[in-house]
Amino acid sequence: MERIDAYWRAANYLAVGQIYLLDNPLLTTPLTPEHIKPRLLGHWGTTPGLNFCFAHLNRIIRERDQDLIYIAGPGHGGPGAVAHAWLEGTYSERYPDISQDAAGMRRLFRQFSFPGGIPSHVAPETPGSIHEGGELGYSLAHAYGAAFDNPGLVVACVIGDGEAETGPLAASWHSNKLLDPTRDGAVLPILHLNGYKIANPTVLARIPTQTLVSLMEGYGYRPHLVGPDHQEMADTLDTVFDQITDFQQGRSDRLPMIILRTPKGWTGPGVVDGLPVEGTWRAHQVPLAKVRENPEHLAMLEEWMRSYRPEELFDDDGRPVASILETVPPGNRRMSANPHTNGGELLEPLRLPDFRDHAVEVKAPATQSTEPTKALGRLLRDVITANPRTFRLMGPDETASNRLSAVFEVTDRAWNAQLEPTDENLAPGGRVMEVLSEHLCQGWLEGYLLTGRHGLFNCYEAFIHIIDAMFNQHAKWLESSQKIPWRRPIASLTYLLSSHVWRQDHNGFSHQDPGFLDVVVNKKASVVRVYLPPDANTLLSVGDHCLRSRDYINVIVAGKQPVLDLFTMDEAIAHCTRGLGILPWASSDQGNDPDVVLACAGDVPTLETLAAAALLHEHLPDLRVRVINVVDLMRLQPPSEHPHGLPDAEYDTLFTTDKPVIFNFHGYPSLIHRLTYRRHGHANLHVRGYKEEGTTTTPFDMAMLNDIDRFHLVMDVIDRTPGLGATQAHLRQRMTDARLRARAHTREHGEDAPDIREWTWPDRFSS
Amino acid sequence: MERIDAYWRAANYLAVGQIYLLDNPLLTTPLTPEHIKPRLLGHWGTTPGLNFCFAHLNRIIRERDQDLIYIAGPGHGGPGAVAHAWLEGTYSERYPDISQDAAGMRRLFRQFSFPGGIPSHVAPETPGSIHEGGELGYSLAHAYGAAFDNPGLVVACVIGDGEAETGPLAASWHSNKLLDPTRDGAVLPILHLNGYKIANPTVLARIPTQTLVSLMEGYGYRPHLVGPDHQEMADTLDTVFDQITDFQQGRSDRLPMIILRTPKGWTGPGVVDGLPVEGTWRAHQVPLAKVRENPEHLAMLEEWMRSYRPEELFDDDGRPVASILETVPPGNRRMSANPHTNGGELLEPLRLPDFRDHAVEVKAPATQSTEPTKALGRLLRDVITANPRTFRLMGPDETASNRLSAVFEVTDRAWNAQLEPTDENLAPGGRVMEVLSEHLCQGWLEGYLLTGRHGLFNCYEAFIHIIDAMFNQHAKWLESSQKIPWRRPIASLTYLLSSHVWRQDHNGFSHQDPGFLDVVVNKKASVVRVYLPPDANTLLSVGDHCLRSRDYINVIVAGKQPVLDLFTMDEAIAHCTRGLGILPWASSDQGNDPDVVLACAGDVPTLETLAAAALLHEHLPDLRVRVINVVDLMRLQPPSEHPHGLPDAEYDTLFTTDKPVIFNFHGYPSLIHRLTYRRHGHANLHVRGYKEEGTTTTPFDMAMLNDIDRFHLVMDVIDRTPGLGATQAHLRQRMTDARLRARAHTREHGEDAPDIREWTWPDRFSS
């Protein structure tokens, strides 16, 4: 216990040093203002509690040879996490210039939250972390994600009482209903009540203890109360690790959890300038704020740091003394070095069945229909079969709705709660994870990927905005990780967005929002990829590509309703490899310069574009129309902006520099302008897309409401192609009339658009 | 009880009719396929349970003359909500063509989920609703928002067991800790366990009842279990309304809540095509799917509808019979007509103190600094004083951090949990609502505004993405409401985003995301407004404007750190009224044509732009530089795109059509391109902004990392102004060197940029 206390004091000392000191790390001389950083930044309040947990967990690891990783929900406790990695030697292994001696300690202190140094949070730079904890709410979902399919692993997850107020965290407690005691690892939640957030008490610290215990029992855990006492913590940890074994061996149906109550800013200054600090919200950041200017504060800092008795903790060279080093677990058992926290080290490529085996046979383009996601579901089924322990499919109760049901031929939904006779496809260990929480799906998948596994998240398009902020955080994690040599690449996070804006027959306006793409494209080109495959074979090709990729966030938008098959598998592969291309069979420019370009991205916009091309061919057979479909949206950007960017010369050859381009887009039109504004022909580009018009109605009515329909596209061509406006007023009027009739028909009969398969195509006309 | 049952049967009948029937609403003849809609859409599963609650609550309203509104968390139960409004007569009052007779019933059925008709969800079109329930998770937060400051009101909130799995809902239970029993109304949560989501069982329906009871007790409620039984429901409601009175009168410290367990699709078909439907997930949408094609299904539908004995419920003219109409509460007591659900009817304008009284005195521009949000805090303090019951300030524990602390001179944080002696500014009834959940802040504020009150949400900029999806839903609600004549305008939802991307001294990369603006601008111009006031006086002017506005979503991005005061109050008002304008004192074009335009939006970009202008003036005194600051971002769009859009002629006069414009922007640069791509000078526009580079560092280092710094702007001017590139290579090199020195200085000493107040300005130079 003494050694644990010494380790804890050492970690606390190193945390305070990081926040305050530029120099004199071992306090070998009395502190002077020159030793103090000019800007005091960091979060002390949560750190000593985090250090307390870490110190005690190390004993468990050593005594039980336990495979254990540690998630610090309060990421603001960054100085603590860094301190542990340094004490365990991992920091110096990852960053040799931060050696485990006085010189390294000085650099360790100096770099913290300093320009050009390391962030104040737990971050990708921090060895042993898969969780930043800057934006709060995701620690417990990350912990469960890490535990799935890791039967020997325990994930200790410290949850701050601030974080516990967030929605995602409040929902995460129920993750235990999807945990398989035998095939998954365990999660040990440690709810750390230090009582305060930035400036407020926390809710869970201010309800009666019995009420809090009821809450945890209601969430399905066995709660254990622990105060700020070494022996109590040690005894409780012994108990809970036994209870974890009981749970995993079927002797208990509940995981234990710990409610740890400590003062905020524990062991820090008690009273500063006459105001209580330790044990209040004033300890949240920097308890002594004027150390450089105020000699009294300086003296208090020195007293505070010396209270840890650094002379007992570090030798004259600044190395931790032997009794501290002996508390550190060996090698990969160190939480700061556990390979699960650098998932790329453990990552094995997916065994991928040949996606071409699932090809839809296409004898001629646009003559038959397939449900694209249904085809992808068959591929995913075989992926699951071939990778029974390393791939999971997440979805907020939408996997069947998104028509991926083929997966249920080989697996179930993970379910560890009560079963009823009428249930189908529910079982512990199922590969499909479904609760009605996009936050949990995202959080679990992040935790699963970050620990070296694979997965896919399927979601209704509009509601993926629920995890915009989580996407941002994961993208930033990847952006940072790519610059850290020792962070090994992990599997990409791939979204399949279906039930999209144009197919809201069942739902309506509130389910129509294609704007996630705009959020995605704000992130660095090195991590984001966006695909809009227009049919089943292109979706299969894109899906295979995404499942092979590393360190990206892939967004695939695809339909679940039947859409026209446009490409044979060979054509689909070629089209997806190019990312965009001309559809010769729908074009009438015969390889010559076109009069007008019809571009499209997304399944419904592509359908309407094809119908417009057919109408143009029928009514204006001499007009040279080029139809271009875009699958890989990033191809539209210049190569200077995105690695997928099409060279300007190729872009100009395809889209021309001077002809009108009518671009029919799946999402908000501005995104296409944004991607192409540097292109030569941009002034001639006219984009149609979703403009916030909609209700519960047919796709064709939706198209008309937003002017992306075939008739309106023909009108756009007439309006924008030189010469046509004057000569084709009659045709324009016919289109207007046709549109009104179609609208009235839909509204009278509730029926969708006429089937374009009956229409005349240029190549069929010429053959 | 019989009358309640009759009312319930009538509501169920009307719900089934809406889902299925085109004609023959009273089943006066046997059903034929022609009577059936061609596309069967809607959600039956949740509807009978919702109807059950509604029917029983009506008794309470009548017996107790209770002011009560009803929130249907499962918005998919739209046909139920519409049925009630029709039975209560409200529907016909709002939509006279949907009369309360057979002809009206036929139209009621036909319009439901039909092209050109009404959405399948509860929606703004639905009388009596403030909650759509399409995107799940927000019902309980909306309910609490409606209850705050409405002491006579009870908000009954049905929470689906699917919705209960979401994060926002899981967090919302704790809203009771901020409810004042005496000055606020009450919320009655009714957790409706029908057992299934779309295709899965629900978590809360599959845990032991005692565990569920523990959970609700842990959340701080008194749970009551109710089964599918009229008497049980009636008795329980009598009990819980007594308990609500006990709570409000201090005899109990807990609100009651109800756990209602009913079969999914209750009273619907039990078995269809050999598979169980009632009581399973198969009842979620349309239990009989092939009614037009399959005579057996058609017969089952007729049997199902006749099981409600419509002949007892409606007279020959289709009017509800007297015994049903007698169960309906009178006038505004009807839940479908309660004015709280059309908040604009109750809205009173805020009493607004003169914001000019809070003006910062500015003797000369850019000579002194003020913390803008601190000034706004004083205005908000006076708003709270003048409007003690109709204004609330929401923030996720960031009100003090965002420097709005002046409000605590006159009010507290709402808090109804335990108090400690060291606590400050916590009390029941406080006007400031703080928990660490952006979801709750947003949900409460929506509920508060929708019931006719006022408020403001202050938040760290990066983390406002947490409620992107909620913003989308509220914007869509407003977009729809604006088209509904009987929906009266409500107060705008105003965001104050601070602790923004450029000021992350304490935090870092994960706290840097200005992309909420991109999400906002996707929504209709009729509802969104974006302001970036660069100093304290402009923030006060913008704040006042936003607090007066109606039916908008206003986003204000403003700094909390000291920034240079640029405008006297009179100038600020003029500048904000114009939305953008030239800063003559920083410009050197003296009213002539400029050689280059430096535009800026946002406080840090404005500072760097001013410093660049000063550098240019020093080094290139003959260069005519025009400095333009943009406060109202929507002014950049053409008037065809946004009502605030600047006419092209005025835009051209300000920005020129042919001179280089270097635009230094607060957010992602693409947004400026997006807003201006139709402008004449767009090809000459070069935008600087955040490009995903950052860490915990100084604002000046942040500026340099993203190339928005003064030195880089000068380099941009040299590179883009004809003639300068060749002649000013030396100056360009000096800027490069200065930049490297500044960077090294920051990284060596951790200090920020030199103060630009010492610099030379054109007008000071000339005077």
mmCIF file with all atom_site columns, N, CA and C in Angstrom, chain A residues 154-172:
data_model
loop_
_atom_site.group_PDB
_atom_site.id
_atom_site.type_symbol
_atom_site.label_atom_id
_atom_site.label_alt_id
_atom_site.label_comp_id
_atom_site.label_asym_id
_atom_site.label_entity_id
_atom_site.label_seq_id
_atom_site.pdbx_PDB_ins_code
_atom_site.Cartn_x
_atom_site.Cartn_y
_atom_site.Cartn_z
_atom_site.occupancy
_atom_site.B_iso_or_equiv
_atom_site.pdbx_formal_charge
_atom_site.auth_seq_id
_atom_site.auth_comp_id
_atom_site.auth_asym_id
_atom_site.auth_atom_id
_atom_site.pdbx_PDB_model_num
ATOM 1  N N  . VAL A 1 154 ? -9.914  -6.582 -19.661 1.00 0.00 ? 154 VAL A N  1
ATOM 2  C CA . VAL A 1 154 ? -10.802 -5.739 -18.859 1.00 0.00 ? 154 VAL A CA 1
ATOM 3  C C  . VAL A 1 154 ? -10.506 -4.284 -19.218 1.00 0.00 ? 154 VAL A C  1
ATOM 4  N N  . VAL A 1 155 ? -11.554 -3.537 -19.488 1.00 0.00 ? 155 VAL A N  1
ATOM 5  C CA . VAL A 1 155 ? -11.398 -2.121 -19.801 1.00 0.00 ? 155 VAL A CA 1
ATOM 6  C C  . VAL A 1 155 ? -11.901 -1.326 -18.605 1.00 0.00 ? 155 VAL A C  1
ATOM 7  N N  . ALA A 1 156 ? -10.955 -0.724 -17.889 1.00 0.00 ? 156 ALA A N  1
ATOM 8  C CA . ALA A 1 156 ? -11.342 0.134  -16.770 1.00 0.00 ? 156 ALA A CA 1
ATOM 9  C C  . ALA A 1 156 ? -11.669 1.508  -17.341 1.00 0.00 ? 156 ALA A C  1
ATOM 10 N N  . CYS A 1 157 ? -12.819 2.022  -16.984 1.00 0.00 ? 157 CYS A N  1
ATOM 11 C CA . CYS A 1 157 ? -13.282 3.266  -17.588 1.00 0.00 ? 157 CYS A CA 1
ATOM 12 C C  . CYS A 1 157 ? -13.674 4.239  -16.484 1.00 0.00 ? 157 CYS A C  1
ATOM 13 N N  . VAL A 1 158 ? -12.860 5.266  -16.299 1.00 0.00 ? 158 VAL A N  1
ATOM 14 C CA . VAL A 1 158 ? -13.195 6.280  -15.307 1.00 0.00 ? 158 VAL A CA 1
ATOM 15 C C  . VAL A 1 158 ? -14.139 7.290  -15.959 1.00 0.00 ? 158 VAL A C  1
ATOM 16 N N  . ILE A 1 159 ? -15.294 7.453  -15.349 1.00 0.00 ? 159 ILE A N  1
ATOM 17 C CA . ILE A 1 159 ? -16.322 8.353  -15.869 1.00 0.00 ? 159 ILE A CA 1
ATOM 18 C C  . ILE A 1 159 ? -16.433 9.528  -14.914 1.00 0.00 ? 159 ILE A C  1
ATOM 19 N N  . GLY A 1 160 ? -16.158 10.708 -15.408 1.00 0.00 ? 160 GLY A N  1
ATOM 20 C CA . GLY A 1 160 ? -16.303 11.882 -14.554 1.00 0.00 ? 160 GLY A CA 1
ATOM 21 C C  . GLY A 1 160 ? -17.763 12.152 -14.261 1.00 0.00 ? 160 GLY A C  1
ATOM 22 N N  . ASP A 1 161 ? -18.043 12.775 -13.116 1.00 0.00 ? 161 ASP A N  1
ATOM 23 C CA . ASP A 1 161 ? -19.448 13.042 -12.821 1.00 0.00 ? 161 ASP A CA 1
ATOM 24 C C  . ASP A 1 161 ? -19.988 14.183 -13.684 1.00 0.00 ? 161 ASP A C  1
ATOM 25 N N  . GLY A 1 162 ? -19.098 14.968 -14.279 1.00 0.00 ? 162 GLY A N  1
ATOM 26 C CA . GLY A 1 162 ? -19.559 15.913 -15.298 1.00 0.00 ? 162 GLY A CA 1
ATOM 27 C C  . GLY A 1 162 ? -19.993 15.154 -16.537 1.00 0.00 ? 162 GLY A C  1
ATOM 28 N N  . GLU A 1 163 ? -19.103 14.349 -17.058 1.00 0.00 ? 163 GLU A N  1
ATOM 29 C CA . GLU A 1 163 ? -19.420 13.565 -18.253 1.00 0.00 ? 163 GLU A CA 1
ATOM 30 C C  . GLU A 1 163 ? -20.701 12.753 -18.076 1.00 0.00 ? 163 GLU A C  1
ATOM 31 N N  . ALA A 1 164 ? -20.914 12.273 -16.851 1.00 0.00 ? 164 ALA A N  1
ATOM 32 C CA . ALA A 1 164 ? -22.079 11.418 -16.600 1.00 0.00 ? 164 ALA A CA 1
ATOM 33 C C  . ALA A 1 164 ? -23.391 12.138 -16.865 1.00 0.00 ? 164 ALA A C  1
ATOM 34 N N  . GLU A 1 165 ? -23.364 13.469 -16.943 1.00 0.00 ? 165 GLU A N  1
ATOM 35 C CA . GLU A 1 165 ? -24.594 14.210 -17.229 1.00 0.00 ? 165 GLU A CA 1
ATOM 36 C C  . GLU A 1 165 ? -24.939 14.239 -18.727 1.00 0.00 ? 165 GLU A C  1
ATOM 37 N N  . THR A 1 166 ? -23.990 13.862 -19.556 1.00 0.00 ? 166 THR A N  1
ATOM 38 C CA . THR A 1 166 ? -24.258 13.923 -20.997 1.00 0.00 ? 166 THR A CA 1
ATOM 39 C C  . THR A 1 166 ? -25.197 12.800 -21.422 1.00 0.00 ? 166 THR A C  1
ATOM 40 N N  . GLY A 1 167 ? -25.883 13.031 -22.525 1.00 0.00 ? 167 GLY A N  1
ATOM 41 C CA . GLY A 1 167 ? -26.781 12.019 -23.064 1.00 0.00 ? 167 GLY A CA 1
ATOM 42 C C  . GLY A 1 167 ? -26.062 10.750 -23.477 1.00 0.00 ? 167 GLY A C  1
ATOM 43 N N  . PRO A 1 168 ? -25.024 10.872 -24.306 1.00 0.00 ? 168 PRO A N  1
ATOM 44 C CA . PRO A 1 168 ? -24.373 9.643  -24.752 1.00 0.00 ? 168 PRO A CA 1
ATOM 45 C C  . PRO A 1 168 ? -23.885 8.783  -23.587 1.00 0.00 ? 168 PRO A C  1
ATOM 46 N N  . LEU A 1 169 ? -23.355 9.418  -22.546 1.00 0.00 ? 169 LEU A N  1
ATOM 47 C CA . LEU A 1 169 ? -22.885 8.608  -21.425 1.00 0.00 ? 169 LEU A CA 1
ATOM 48 C C  . LEU A 1 169 ? -24.058 7.965  -20.688 1.00 0.00 ? 169 LEU A C  1
ATOM 49 N N  . ALA A 1 170 ? -25.119 8.752  -20.504 1.00 0.00 ? 170 ALA A N  1
ATOM 50 C CA . ALA A 1 170 ? -26.282 8.206  -19.787 1.00 0.00 ? 170 ALA A CA 1
ATOM 51 C C  . ALA A 1 170 ? -26.828 6.976  -20.498 1.00 0.00 ? 170 ALA A C  1
ATOM 52 N N  . ALA A 1 171 ? -26.771 6.994  -21.831 1.00 0.00 ? 171 ALA A N  1
ATOM 53 C CA . ALA A 1 171 ? -27.257 5.824  -22.580 1.00 0.00 ? 171 ALA A CA 1
ATOM 54 C C  . ALA A 1 171 ? -26.268 4.671  -22.545 1.00 0.00 ? 171 ALA A C  1
ATOM 55 N N  . SER A 1 172 ? -24.985 4.997  -22.394 1.00 0.00 ? 172 SER A N  1
ATOM 56 C CA . SER A 1 172 ? -23.942 3.967  -22.537 1.00 0.00 ? 172 SER A CA 1
ATOM 57 C C  . SER A 1 172 ? -23.994 2.899  -21.454 1.00 0.00 ? 172 SER A C  1
#
